[in-house]
Amino acid sequence: MIQPAWVRTVHWINAVAMILMIMSGWQIYNASPLFGFSFSPSITLGGWLGGALLWHFAAMWLLMVNGLVYLTLGSPPAASARNCCRLRRRA
């Protein structure tokens, strides 16, 4: 594998969180009386406007925490970054 296990794990957590946000977003859309089109209840999440908002905000926090984990694990220590990015003179 090219990517470490933690990168793959963070990626799949993001994928699940985005699916949750899309499904709850469709339920929020269905709750509005302004639009004539509505999504099928079998592909929405939350059941009603309040439940959909709770799912939507929970998925948002999951994305935020997961992004912080990605940034924390992905940022190298300062010494490692200096050694990695140091310019070397050719012989």
Coordinates of C-alpha atoms in Angstrom, one line a residue, residues 1-90:
M1 CA 0.0 0.0 0.0
I2 CA 1.2 3.5 -0.8
Q3 CA -0.7 5.4 2.0
P4 CA -0.3 4.5 5.7
A5 CA -3.2 2.9 7.5
W6 CA -4.1 6.1 9.4
V7 CA -4.6 8.0 6.1
R8 CA -6.9 5.3 4.7
T9 CA -8.8 5.3 8.0
V10 CA -9.3 9.1 8.0
H11 CA -10.4 8.9 4.3
W12 CA -13.1 6.4 5.0
I13 CA -14.3 8.2 8.1
N14 CA -14.6 11.3 5.8
A15 CA -16.5 9.3 3.3
V16 CA -19.0 8.1 5.9
A17 CA -19.4 11.6 7.3
M18 CA -20.1 13.0 3.9
I19 CA -22.8 10.4 3.1
L20 CA -24.4 11.2 6.5
M21 CA -24.3 14.9 5.6
I22 CA -25.8 14.3 2.2
M23 CA -28.6 12.1 3.5
S24 CA -29.5 14.5 6.4
G25 CA -29.3 17.5 4.0
W26 CA -31.9 15.8 1.7
Q27 CA -34.2 15.5 4.7
I28 CA -33.6 19.2 5.6
Y29 CA -34.4 20.0 1.9
N30 CA -37.6 17.9 2.2
A31 CA -38.7 19.9 5.3
S32 CA -38.9 23.1 3.3
P33 CA -42.3 24.0 1.8
L34 CA -40.7 26.1 -0.9
F35 CA -39.7 23.3 -3.2
G36 CA -42.0 21.1 -5.2
F37 CA -39.5 18.2 -5.5
S38 CA -38.8 15.9 -2.5
F39 CA -36.4 13.1 -2.0
S40 CA -37.6 9.6 -1.1
P41 CA -37.7 9.0 2.7
S42 CA -35.7 5.8 2.2
I43 CA -32.6 7.8 1.2
T44 CA -32.9 10.6 3.8
L45 CA -31.7 10.6 7.4
G46 CA -33.4 12.1 10.5
G47 CA -37.1 11.5 9.9
W48 CA -38.0 15.2 10.6
L49 CA -36.4 18.6 10.4
G50 CA -35.0 18.5 14.0
G51 CA -33.6 15.0 13.7
A52 CA -32.1 15.8 10.3
L53 CA -30.4 18.9 11.8
L54 CA -29.0 16.8 14.7
W55 CA -27.5 14.3 12.2
H56 CA -26.2 17.0 10.0
F57 CA -24.4 18.8 12.9
A58 CA -23.0 15.5 14.3
A59 CA -21.6 14.7 10.9
M60 CA -20.1 18.2 10.6
W61 CA -18.3 17.7 14.0
L62 CA -17.1 14.3 12.9
L63 CA -15.6 15.9 9.8
M64 CA -14.0 18.7 11.8
V65 CA -12.4 16.4 14.4
N66 CA -11.3 14.0 11.7
G67 CA -9.7 16.9 9.8
L68 CA -7.8 17.9 13.0
V69 CA -6.6 14.3 13.4
Y70 CA -5.4 14.4 9.8
L71 CA -3.6 17.7 10.2
T72 CA -2.0 16.5 13.5
L73 CA -0.8 13.2 12.3
G74 CA 0.2 14.6 8.9
S75 CA 2.4 17.4 10.1
P76 CA 5.9 16.3 10.7
P77 CA 7.9 17.6 13.6
A78 CA 10.0 20.6 13.0
A79 CA 13.4 18.7 13.0
S80 CA 12.1 16.2 10.5
A81 CA 10.8 18.9 8.3
R82 CA 14.1 20.7 8.3
N83 CA 16.0 17.5 7.4
C84 CA 13.5 16.7 4.7
C85 CA 13.4 20.1 3.0
R86 CA 17.0 21.0 3.3
L87 CA 18.7 22.1 0.1
R88 CA 21.8 20.2 -0.8
R89 CA 24.6 21.3 -3.0
R90 CA 25.5 19.0 -5.8

